[in-house]
Coordinates of C-alpha atoms in Angstrom, one line a residue:
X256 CA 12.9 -60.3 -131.6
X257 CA 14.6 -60.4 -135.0
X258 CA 15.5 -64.5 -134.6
X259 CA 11.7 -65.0 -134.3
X260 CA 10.6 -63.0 -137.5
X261 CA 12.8 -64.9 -139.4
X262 CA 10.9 -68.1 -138.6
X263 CA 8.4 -69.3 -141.0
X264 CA 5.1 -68.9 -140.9
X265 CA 4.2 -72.0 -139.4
X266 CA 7.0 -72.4 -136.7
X267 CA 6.1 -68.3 -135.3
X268 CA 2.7 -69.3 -135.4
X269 CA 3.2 -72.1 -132.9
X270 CA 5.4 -70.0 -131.1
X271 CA 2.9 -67.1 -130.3
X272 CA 0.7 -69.8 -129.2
X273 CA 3.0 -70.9 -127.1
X274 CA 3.6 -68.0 -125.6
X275 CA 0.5 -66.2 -125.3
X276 CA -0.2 -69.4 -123.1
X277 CA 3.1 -68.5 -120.7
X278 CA 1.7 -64.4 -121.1
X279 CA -1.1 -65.7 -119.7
X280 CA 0.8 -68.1 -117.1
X281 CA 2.6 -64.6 -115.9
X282 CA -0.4 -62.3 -115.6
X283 CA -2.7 -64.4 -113.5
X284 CA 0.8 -65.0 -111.2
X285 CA 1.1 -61.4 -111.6
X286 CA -2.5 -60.9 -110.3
X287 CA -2.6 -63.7 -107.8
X288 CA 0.5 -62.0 -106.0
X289 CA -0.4 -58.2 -106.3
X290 CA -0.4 -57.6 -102.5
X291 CA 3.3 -59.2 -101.8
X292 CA 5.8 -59.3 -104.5
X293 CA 9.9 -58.9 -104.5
X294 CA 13.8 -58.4 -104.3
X295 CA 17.3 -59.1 -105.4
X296 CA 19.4 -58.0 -107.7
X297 CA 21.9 -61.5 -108.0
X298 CA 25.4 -61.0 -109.0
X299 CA 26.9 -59.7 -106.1
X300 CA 23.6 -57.8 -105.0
X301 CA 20.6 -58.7 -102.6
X302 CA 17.2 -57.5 -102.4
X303 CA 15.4 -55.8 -104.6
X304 CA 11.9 -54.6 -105.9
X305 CA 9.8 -53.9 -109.3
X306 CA 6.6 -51.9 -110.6
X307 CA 3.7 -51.9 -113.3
X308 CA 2.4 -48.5 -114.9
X309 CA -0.9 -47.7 -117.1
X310 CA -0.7 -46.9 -121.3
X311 CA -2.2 -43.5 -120.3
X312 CA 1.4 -42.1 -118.2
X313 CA 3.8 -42.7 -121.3
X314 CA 4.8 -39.3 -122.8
X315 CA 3.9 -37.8 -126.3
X316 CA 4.8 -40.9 -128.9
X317 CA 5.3 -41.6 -132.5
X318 CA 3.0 -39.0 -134.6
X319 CA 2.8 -36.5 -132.0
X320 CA 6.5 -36.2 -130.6
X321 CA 7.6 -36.3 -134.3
X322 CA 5.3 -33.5 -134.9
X323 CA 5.9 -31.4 -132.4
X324 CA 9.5 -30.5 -132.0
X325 CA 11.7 -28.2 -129.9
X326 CA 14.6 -25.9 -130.8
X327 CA 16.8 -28.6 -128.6
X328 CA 15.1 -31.3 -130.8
X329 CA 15.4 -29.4 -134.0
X330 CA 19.0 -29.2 -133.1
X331 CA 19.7 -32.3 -132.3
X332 CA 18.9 -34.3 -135.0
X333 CA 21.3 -36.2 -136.6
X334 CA 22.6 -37.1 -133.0
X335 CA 25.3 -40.0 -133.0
X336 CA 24.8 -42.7 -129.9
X337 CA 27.8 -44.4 -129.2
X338 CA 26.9 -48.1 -127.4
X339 CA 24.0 -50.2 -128.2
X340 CA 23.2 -51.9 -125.1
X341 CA 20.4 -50.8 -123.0
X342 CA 21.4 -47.3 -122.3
X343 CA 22.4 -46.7 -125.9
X344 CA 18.9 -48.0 -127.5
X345 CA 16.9 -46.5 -124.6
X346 CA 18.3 -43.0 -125.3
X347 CA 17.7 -43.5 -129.1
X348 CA 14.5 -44.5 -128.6
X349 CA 13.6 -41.9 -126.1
X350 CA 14.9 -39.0 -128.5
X351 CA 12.6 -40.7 -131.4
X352 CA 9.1 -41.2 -129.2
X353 CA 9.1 -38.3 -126.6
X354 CA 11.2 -35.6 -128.0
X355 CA 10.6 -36.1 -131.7
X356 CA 14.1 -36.4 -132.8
X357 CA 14.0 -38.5 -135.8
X358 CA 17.2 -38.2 -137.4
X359 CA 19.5 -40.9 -134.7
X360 CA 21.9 -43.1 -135.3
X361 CA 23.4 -45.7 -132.8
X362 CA 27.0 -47.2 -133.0
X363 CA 27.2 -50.9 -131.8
X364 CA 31.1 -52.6 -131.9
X365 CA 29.7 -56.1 -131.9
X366 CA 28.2 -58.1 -134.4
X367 CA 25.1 -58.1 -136.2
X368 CA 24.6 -61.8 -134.9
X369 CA 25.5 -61.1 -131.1
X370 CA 23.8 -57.6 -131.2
X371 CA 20.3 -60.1 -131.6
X372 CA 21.5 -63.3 -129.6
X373 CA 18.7 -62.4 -127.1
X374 CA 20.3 -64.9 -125.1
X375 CA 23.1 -62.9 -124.1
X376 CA 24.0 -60.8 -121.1
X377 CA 22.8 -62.4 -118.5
X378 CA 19.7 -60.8 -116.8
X379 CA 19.0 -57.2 -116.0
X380 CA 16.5 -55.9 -112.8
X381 CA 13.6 -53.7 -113.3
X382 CA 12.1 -52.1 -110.5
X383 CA 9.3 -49.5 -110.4
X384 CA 11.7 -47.2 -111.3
X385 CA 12.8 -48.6 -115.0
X386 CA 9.5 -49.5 -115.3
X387 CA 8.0 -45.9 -115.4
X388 CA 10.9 -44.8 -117.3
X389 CA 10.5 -47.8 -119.7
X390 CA 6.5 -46.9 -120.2
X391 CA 7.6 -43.4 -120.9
X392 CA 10.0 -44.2 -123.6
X393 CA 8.4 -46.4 -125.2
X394 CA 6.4 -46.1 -128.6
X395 CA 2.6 -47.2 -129.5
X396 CA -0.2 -46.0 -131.1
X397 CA -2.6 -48.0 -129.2
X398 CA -3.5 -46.3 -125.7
X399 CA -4.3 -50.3 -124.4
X400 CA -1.1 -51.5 -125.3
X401 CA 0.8 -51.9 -121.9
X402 CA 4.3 -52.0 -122.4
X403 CA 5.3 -53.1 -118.5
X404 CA 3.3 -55.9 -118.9
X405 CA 4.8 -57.2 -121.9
X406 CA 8.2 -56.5 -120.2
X407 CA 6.8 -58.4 -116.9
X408 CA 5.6 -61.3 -118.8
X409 CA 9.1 -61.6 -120.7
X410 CA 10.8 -62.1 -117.1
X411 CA 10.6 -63.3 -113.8
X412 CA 8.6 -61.6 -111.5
X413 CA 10.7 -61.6 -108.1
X414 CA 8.5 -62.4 -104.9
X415 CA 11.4 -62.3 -102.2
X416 CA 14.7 -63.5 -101.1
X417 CA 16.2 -66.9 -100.0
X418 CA 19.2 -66.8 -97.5
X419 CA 20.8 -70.8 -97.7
X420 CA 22.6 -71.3 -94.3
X421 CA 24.8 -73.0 -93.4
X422 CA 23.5 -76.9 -92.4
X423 CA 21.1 -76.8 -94.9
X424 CA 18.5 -73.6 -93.0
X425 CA 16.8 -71.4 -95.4
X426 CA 15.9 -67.6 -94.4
X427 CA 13.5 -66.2 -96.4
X428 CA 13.2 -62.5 -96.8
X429 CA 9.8 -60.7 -97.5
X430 CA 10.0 -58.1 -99.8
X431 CA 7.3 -54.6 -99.8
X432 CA 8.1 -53.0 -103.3
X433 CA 4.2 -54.5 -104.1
X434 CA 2.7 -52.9 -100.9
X435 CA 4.6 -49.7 -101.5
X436 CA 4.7 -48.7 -104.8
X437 CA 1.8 -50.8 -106.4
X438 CA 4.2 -52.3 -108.7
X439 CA 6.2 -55.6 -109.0
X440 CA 9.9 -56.5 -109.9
X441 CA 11.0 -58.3 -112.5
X442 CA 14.4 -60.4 -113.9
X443 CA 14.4 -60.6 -117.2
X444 CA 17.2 -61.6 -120.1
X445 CA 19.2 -58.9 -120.8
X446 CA 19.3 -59.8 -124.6
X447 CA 15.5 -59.8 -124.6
X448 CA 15.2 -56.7 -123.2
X449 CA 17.4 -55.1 -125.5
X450 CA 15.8 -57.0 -128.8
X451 CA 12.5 -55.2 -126.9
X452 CA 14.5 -51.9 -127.5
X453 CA 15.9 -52.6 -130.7
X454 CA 12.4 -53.0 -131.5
X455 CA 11.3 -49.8 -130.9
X456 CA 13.8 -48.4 -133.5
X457 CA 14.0 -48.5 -137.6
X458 CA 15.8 -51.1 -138.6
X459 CA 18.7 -48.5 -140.0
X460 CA 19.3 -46.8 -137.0
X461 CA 21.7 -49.2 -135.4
X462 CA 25.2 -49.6 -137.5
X463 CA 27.0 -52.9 -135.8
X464 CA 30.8 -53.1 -135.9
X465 CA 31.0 -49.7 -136.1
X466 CA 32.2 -47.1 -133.4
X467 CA 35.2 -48.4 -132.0
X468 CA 38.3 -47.1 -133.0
X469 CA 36.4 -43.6 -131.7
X470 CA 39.0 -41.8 -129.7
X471 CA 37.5 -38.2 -130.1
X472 CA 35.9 -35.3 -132.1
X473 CA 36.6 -32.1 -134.1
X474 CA 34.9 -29.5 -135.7
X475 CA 33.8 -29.7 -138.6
X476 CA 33.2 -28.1 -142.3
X477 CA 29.7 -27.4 -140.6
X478 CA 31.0 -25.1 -137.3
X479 CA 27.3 -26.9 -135.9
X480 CA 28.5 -30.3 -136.4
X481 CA 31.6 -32.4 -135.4
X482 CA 33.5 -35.5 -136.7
X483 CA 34.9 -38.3 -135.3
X484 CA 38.5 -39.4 -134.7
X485 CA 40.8 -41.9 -134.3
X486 CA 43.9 -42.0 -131.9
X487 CA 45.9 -40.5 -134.6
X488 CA 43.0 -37.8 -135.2
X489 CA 41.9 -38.7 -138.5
X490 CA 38.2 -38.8 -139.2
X491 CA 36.9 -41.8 -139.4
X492 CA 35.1 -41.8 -142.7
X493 CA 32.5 -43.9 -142.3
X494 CA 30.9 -41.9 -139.5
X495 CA 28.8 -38.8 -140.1
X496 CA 29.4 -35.8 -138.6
X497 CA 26.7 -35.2 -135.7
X498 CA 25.7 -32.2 -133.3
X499 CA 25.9 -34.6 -130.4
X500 CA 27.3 -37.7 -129.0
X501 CA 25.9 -39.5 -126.7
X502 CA 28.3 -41.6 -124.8
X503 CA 26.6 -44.6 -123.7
X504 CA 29.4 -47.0 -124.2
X505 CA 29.9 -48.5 -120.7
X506 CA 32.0 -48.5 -117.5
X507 CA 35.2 -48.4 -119.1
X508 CA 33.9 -45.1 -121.8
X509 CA 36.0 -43.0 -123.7
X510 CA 33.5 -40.3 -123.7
X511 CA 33.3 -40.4 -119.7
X512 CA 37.5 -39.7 -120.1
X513 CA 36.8 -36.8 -123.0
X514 CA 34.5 -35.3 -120.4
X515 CA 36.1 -35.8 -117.4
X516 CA 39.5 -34.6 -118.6
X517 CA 37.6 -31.9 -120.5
X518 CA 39.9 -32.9 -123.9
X519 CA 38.5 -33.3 -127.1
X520 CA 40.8 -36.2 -128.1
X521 CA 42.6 -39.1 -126.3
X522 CA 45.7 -39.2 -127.8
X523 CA 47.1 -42.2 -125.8
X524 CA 45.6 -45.6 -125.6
X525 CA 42.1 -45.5 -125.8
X526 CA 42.0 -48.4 -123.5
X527 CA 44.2 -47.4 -120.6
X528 CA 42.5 -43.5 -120.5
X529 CA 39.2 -45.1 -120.1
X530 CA 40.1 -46.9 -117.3
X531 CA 41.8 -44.0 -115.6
X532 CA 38.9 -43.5 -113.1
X533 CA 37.3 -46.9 -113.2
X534 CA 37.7 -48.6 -109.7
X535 CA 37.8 -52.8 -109.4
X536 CA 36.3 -54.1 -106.3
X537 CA 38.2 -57.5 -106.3
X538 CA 35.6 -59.9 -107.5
X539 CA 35.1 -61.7 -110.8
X540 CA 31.7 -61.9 -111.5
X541 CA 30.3 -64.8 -113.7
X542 CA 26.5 -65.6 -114.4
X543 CA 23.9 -66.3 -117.5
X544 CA 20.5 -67.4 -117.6
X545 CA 19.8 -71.0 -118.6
X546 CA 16.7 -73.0 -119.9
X547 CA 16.3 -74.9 -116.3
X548 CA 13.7 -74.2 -113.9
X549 CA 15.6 -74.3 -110.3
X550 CA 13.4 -77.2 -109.2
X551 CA 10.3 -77.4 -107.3
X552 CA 12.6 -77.8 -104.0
X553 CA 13.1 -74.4 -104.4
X554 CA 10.5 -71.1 -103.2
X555 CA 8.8 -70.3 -106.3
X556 CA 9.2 -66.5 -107.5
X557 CA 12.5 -66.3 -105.0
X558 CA 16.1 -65.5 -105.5
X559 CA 18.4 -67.4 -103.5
X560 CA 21.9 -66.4 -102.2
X561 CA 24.7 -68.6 -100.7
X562 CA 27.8 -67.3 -99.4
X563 CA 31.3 -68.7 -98.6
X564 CA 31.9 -69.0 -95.2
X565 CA 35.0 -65.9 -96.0
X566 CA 33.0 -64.4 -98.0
X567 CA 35.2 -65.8 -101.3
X568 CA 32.2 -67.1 -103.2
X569 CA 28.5 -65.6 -103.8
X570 CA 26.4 -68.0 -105.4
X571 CA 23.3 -66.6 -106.5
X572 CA 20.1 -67.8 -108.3
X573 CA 16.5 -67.1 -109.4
X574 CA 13.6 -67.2 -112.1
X575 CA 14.2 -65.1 -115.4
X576 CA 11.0 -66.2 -117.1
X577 CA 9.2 -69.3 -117.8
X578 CA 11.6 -72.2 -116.9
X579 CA 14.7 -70.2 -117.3
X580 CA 16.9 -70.1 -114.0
X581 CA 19.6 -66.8 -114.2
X582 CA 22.8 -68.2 -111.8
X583 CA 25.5 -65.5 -110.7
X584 CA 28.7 -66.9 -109.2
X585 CA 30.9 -63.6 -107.8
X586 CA 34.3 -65.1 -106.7
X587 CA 37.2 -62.7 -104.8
X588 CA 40.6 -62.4 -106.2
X589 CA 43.1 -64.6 -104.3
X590 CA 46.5 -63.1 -103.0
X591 CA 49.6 -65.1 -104.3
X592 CA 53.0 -63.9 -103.1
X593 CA 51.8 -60.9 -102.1
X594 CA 50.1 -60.2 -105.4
X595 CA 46.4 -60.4 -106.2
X596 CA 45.5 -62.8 -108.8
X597 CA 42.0 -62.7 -110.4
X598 CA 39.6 -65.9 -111.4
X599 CA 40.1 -65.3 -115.1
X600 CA 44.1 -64.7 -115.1
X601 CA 45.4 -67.4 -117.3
X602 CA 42.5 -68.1 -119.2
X603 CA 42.8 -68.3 -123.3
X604 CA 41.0 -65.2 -125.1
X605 CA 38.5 -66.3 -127.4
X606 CA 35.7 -69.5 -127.1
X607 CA 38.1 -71.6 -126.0
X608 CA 38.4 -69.2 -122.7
X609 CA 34.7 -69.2 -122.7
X610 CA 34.7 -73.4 -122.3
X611 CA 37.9 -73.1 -119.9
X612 CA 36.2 -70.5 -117.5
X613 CA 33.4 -72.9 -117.3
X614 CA 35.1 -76.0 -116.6
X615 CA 36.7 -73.5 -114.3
X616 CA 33.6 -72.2 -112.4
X617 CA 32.7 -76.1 -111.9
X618 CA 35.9 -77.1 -110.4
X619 CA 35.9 -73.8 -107.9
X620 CA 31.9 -75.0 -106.9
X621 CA 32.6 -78.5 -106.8
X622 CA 35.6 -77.7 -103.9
X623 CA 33.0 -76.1 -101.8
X624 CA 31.3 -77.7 -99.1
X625 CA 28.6 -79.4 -100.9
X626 CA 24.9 -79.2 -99.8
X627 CA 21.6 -79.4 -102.0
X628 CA 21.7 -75.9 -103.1
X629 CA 25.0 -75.6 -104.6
X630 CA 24.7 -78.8 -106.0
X631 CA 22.0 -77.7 -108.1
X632 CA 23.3 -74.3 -109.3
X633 CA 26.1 -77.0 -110.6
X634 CA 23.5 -78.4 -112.7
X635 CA 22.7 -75.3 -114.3
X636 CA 26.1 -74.0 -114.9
X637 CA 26.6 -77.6 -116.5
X638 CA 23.3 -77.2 -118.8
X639 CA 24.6 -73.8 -119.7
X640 CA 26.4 -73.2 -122.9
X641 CA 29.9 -71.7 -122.4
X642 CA 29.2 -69.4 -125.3
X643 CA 26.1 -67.8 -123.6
X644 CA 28.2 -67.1 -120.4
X645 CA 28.7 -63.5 -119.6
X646 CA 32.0 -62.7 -117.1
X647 CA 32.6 -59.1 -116.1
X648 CA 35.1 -57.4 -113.3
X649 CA 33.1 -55.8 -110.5
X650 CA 33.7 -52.2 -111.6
X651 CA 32.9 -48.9 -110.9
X652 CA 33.5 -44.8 -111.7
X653 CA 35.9 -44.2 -108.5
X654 CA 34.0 -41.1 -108.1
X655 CA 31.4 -38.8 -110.1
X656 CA 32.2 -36.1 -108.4
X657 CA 30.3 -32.6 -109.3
X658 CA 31.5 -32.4 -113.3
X659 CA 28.6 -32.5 -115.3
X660 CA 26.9 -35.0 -117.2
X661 CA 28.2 -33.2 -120.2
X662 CA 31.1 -31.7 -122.0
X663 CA 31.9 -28.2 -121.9
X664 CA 31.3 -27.0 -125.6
X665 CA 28.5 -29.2 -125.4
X666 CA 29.2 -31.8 -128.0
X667 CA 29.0 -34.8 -126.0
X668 CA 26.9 -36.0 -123.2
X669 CA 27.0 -38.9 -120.7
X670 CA 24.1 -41.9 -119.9
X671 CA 23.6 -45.2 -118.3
X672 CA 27.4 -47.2 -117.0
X673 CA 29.2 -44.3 -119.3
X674 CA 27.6 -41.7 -116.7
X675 CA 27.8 -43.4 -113.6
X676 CA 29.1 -46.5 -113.4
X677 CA 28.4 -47.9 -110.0
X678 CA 28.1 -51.3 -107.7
X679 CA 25.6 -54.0 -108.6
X680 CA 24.5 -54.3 -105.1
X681 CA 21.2 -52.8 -105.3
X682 CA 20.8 -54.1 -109.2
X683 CA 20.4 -50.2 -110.7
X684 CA 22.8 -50.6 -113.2
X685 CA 19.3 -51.3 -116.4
X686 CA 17.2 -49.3 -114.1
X687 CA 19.2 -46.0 -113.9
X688 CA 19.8 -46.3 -117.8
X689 CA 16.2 -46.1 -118.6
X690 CA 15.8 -43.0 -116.2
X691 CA 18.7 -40.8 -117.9
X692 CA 17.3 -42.0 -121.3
X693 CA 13.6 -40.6 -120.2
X694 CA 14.9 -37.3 -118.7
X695 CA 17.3 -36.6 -121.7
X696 CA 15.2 -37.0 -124.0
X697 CA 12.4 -34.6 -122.0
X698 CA 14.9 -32.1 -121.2
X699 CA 15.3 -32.0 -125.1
X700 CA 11.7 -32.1 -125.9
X701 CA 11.3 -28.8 -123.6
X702 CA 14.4 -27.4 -124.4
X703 CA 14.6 -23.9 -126.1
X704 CA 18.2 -25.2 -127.3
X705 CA 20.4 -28.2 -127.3
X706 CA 23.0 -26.9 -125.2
X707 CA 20.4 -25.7 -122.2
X708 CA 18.8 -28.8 -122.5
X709 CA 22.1 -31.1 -121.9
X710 CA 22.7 -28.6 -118.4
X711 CA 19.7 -29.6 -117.2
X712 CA 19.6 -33.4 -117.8
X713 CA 22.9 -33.2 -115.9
X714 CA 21.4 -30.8 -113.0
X715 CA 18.6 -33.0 -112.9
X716 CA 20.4 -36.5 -112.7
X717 CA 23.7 -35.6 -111.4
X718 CA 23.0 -35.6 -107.4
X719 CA 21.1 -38.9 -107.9
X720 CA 23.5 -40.7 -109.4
X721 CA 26.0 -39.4 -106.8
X722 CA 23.9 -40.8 -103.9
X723 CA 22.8 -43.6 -105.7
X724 CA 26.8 -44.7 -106.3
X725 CA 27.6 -43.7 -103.2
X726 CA 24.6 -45.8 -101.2
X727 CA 25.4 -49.0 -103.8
X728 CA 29.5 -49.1 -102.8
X729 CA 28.5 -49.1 -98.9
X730 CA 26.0 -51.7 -99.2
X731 CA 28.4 -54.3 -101.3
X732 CA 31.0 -53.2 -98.8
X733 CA 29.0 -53.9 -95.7
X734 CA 27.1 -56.7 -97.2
X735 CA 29.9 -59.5 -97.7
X736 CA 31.4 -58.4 -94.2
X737 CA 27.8 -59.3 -92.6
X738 CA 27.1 -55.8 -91.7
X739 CA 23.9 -54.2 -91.6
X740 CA 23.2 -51.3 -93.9
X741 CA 20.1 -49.1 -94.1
X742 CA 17.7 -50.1 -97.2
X743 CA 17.3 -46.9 -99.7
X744 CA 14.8 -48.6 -102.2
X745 CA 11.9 -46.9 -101.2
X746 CA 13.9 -43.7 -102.4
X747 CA 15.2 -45.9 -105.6
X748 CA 12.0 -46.6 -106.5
X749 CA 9.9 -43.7 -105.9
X750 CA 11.5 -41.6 -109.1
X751 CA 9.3 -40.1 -111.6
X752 CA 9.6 -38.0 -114.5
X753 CA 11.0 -34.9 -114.0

């Protein structure tokens, strides 16, 4: 990650030592639990799963995809990605190692310096799933270099789940993801993950503080290309014009409005049009991962969940690496004269309202009916830094409906939250990123043009997505009314390349 290059010699010296001797730690974990391993996604989720995949299944990388281009790939260089989280960087770097695209550029609104905190975001889930599709992104010249390992030993690898009860009884929850798809789960930072990605990318491909005042597009000079605009419709002149844009900038996207309304410009607040179709479940959900080990007490390689008796608070924790602990506190909105009033209402904008929604989250715990368990995730909130805390609504796409993945005159296409934004419950949110980034980028590779290509990444994701929304909204649903609800992971994780 870029913080550790910039160390000197000495001090990255003793950190490789260091961890090669936690790498190490991880594998022989890794081996020792082959024939059992994990589940849940934390945040408002339960149980999960995860994978591992040989050097030899990854697609044509580097040399080779460079070398041996499409007409969709020919076309589509130059392409503009607009969002560099994980869908954003995942795409980019799919379009550079499997279709040979080499000409990308990738539009991040933050800062340079939060773009590489690795320690923010919280944790992402990677089941079998993410896992192929990460293998099949990613670039190396060395056929032994195995990329899921070096995501697995980044993380946690998950083993099961841990129900707390009430009176202080545990139930602990096998999981089969090992025993049925050979390959284990995995929690792992969300900014590591993404420094991974970043990683795979020149260092010029990814413009920070850059992308978003974008409120459309229009032809330009070149009838091939198209420009970006502002609210007013001026190009924004910093911005090259681009045969495609990829829309990968999150739940609340501007692109997912252009697409969905089939307009080529938002002409009223960016803002309130990309919210149009995005639903709010009702729940504030906070969480981060913190340099605490949960304590031996504690089943080792477990996630453990704690509800409110109504269902008001999920309390979540579990292992995100070597002794880091990722905690996930999803609270309801209350109802005050009639009128529903969100956890964060109130709160001051800036760092101060990153210190206040701590203080916050430890005065809601604290009222609870203390036992062990919350007690201790009240440590690690308290060790956290307020600054590294990561608060989101519980948000969704209301509906995906049957419009494609894609605009109409095929300038813009959809991927990761922009596409399909859906319910954290089953923890697919990383995982179905990295699977639109591997079939985009393939449909290009194999496409006789750009425009063919984008129609059947769309045909090929779009029912998916649609069931996989669809499943995730009935489990949260069910889940925090005690219902049963049938398990789909097998079907989550048995995806391959199309």
């Amino acid at each position: 990650d870029t913080m550790i290059r910039s160390q000197t010699d000495s001090g990255d010296s003793a950190h490789k030592s260091k961890q090669e001797d936690n790498n190490n730690n991880n594998t022989n974990k890794y081996n020792q639990h082959h024939m059992r391993l994990p589940p849940l996604h934390l945040a408002t989720a339960f149980i999960s799963r995860t994978s591992t995949v040989s050097p030899s299944s990854r697609s044509l990388f580097s040399t080779s995809a460079l070398n041996m281009k499409s007409n969709a790939a020919t076309q589509a260089e130059g392409t503009v990605v607009v969002g560099g989280g994980i869908a954003g960087l995942a795409v980019a770097a799919a379009l550079r190692n499997v279709a040979g695209v080499s000409n990308v550029k990738v539009l991040e609104a933050s800062t340079k310096a939060s773009f590489q905190n690795t320690d923010s975001g919280a944790a992402a889930q990677l089941g079998p799933n993410g896992l192929r599709a990460l293998n099949f992104i990613s670039s190396s010249d060395n056929e032994d270099d195995d990329v899921v390992q070096k995501v697995l030993d980044m993380g946690g690898i998950l083993e099961g789940n841990v129900m707390m009860m009430p009176g202080g009884q545990t139930m602990a929850i096998p999981d089969t993801t090992q025993a049925d798809t050979g390959m284990p789960q995995v929690l792992v930072r969300w900014g590591m993950l993404r420094s991974f990605l970043a990683d795979q990318l020149p260092e010029d491909v990814v413009v920070t503080e850059a992308g978003k005042d974008i409120a459309g597009y229009k032809s330009s000079d070149n009838t091939q290309h198209v420009s970006m605009i502002d609210t007013s419709g001026n190009t924004i002149a910093d911005l090259s014009s681009t045969p495609l844009i990829i829309g990968a900038d999150g739940v609340r996207s501007a692109f997912r409005a252009l697409v969905r309304k089939d307009v080529t410009h938002l002409t009223t607040d960016v803002t309130d049009a990309s919210g149009e179709d995005v639903k709010y479940g009702g729940r504030i959900n906070i969480k981060a991962v913190v340099n605490k080990s949960l304590g031996e007490e504690y089943k080792s390689g477990h996630t453990h969940a704690a509800f409110a008796p109504d269902g008001s608070v999920a309390v979540f924790a579990g292992p995100a690496g070597e002794g880091s602990t990722y905690w996930a506190i999803s609270v309801a909105d209350s109802v005050t004269d009639g009128d529903a009033v969100t956890f964060t209402d109130g709160l001051p904008a800036g760092s101060g309202g990153k210190m206040a929604l701590k203080e916050k989250l430890l005065a809601k715990l604290n009222s609870l009916d203390s036992d062990a368990y919350i007690t201790t995730v009240i440590d690690l909130i308290s060790e956290t830094s307020a600054e590294n805390i990561f608060c989101q609504k519980s948000e969704e796409a209301k509906e995906l409906g049957t419009h494609p993945l894609h605009s109409a005159d095929g300038r813009v296409v959809l991927a990761g939250d922009a596409a399909h934004a859906m319910s954290a419950s089953y923890g697919q949110a990383a995982n179905f990123a990295l699977e639109d980034a591997a079939t985009l980028a393939a449909c290009i590779r194999d496409g006789n043009d750009l425009e063919g290509a984008l129609k059947d990444y769309s045909k090929k994701r779009l029912d998916r997505c649609i069931e996989m929304q669809a499943r995730s909204a009935e489990r949260a649903a069910k889940a925090m009314k005690g219902e049963q609800v049938e398990d789909v992971s097998k079907w989550i994780f048995q995806w391959e390349i199309a």
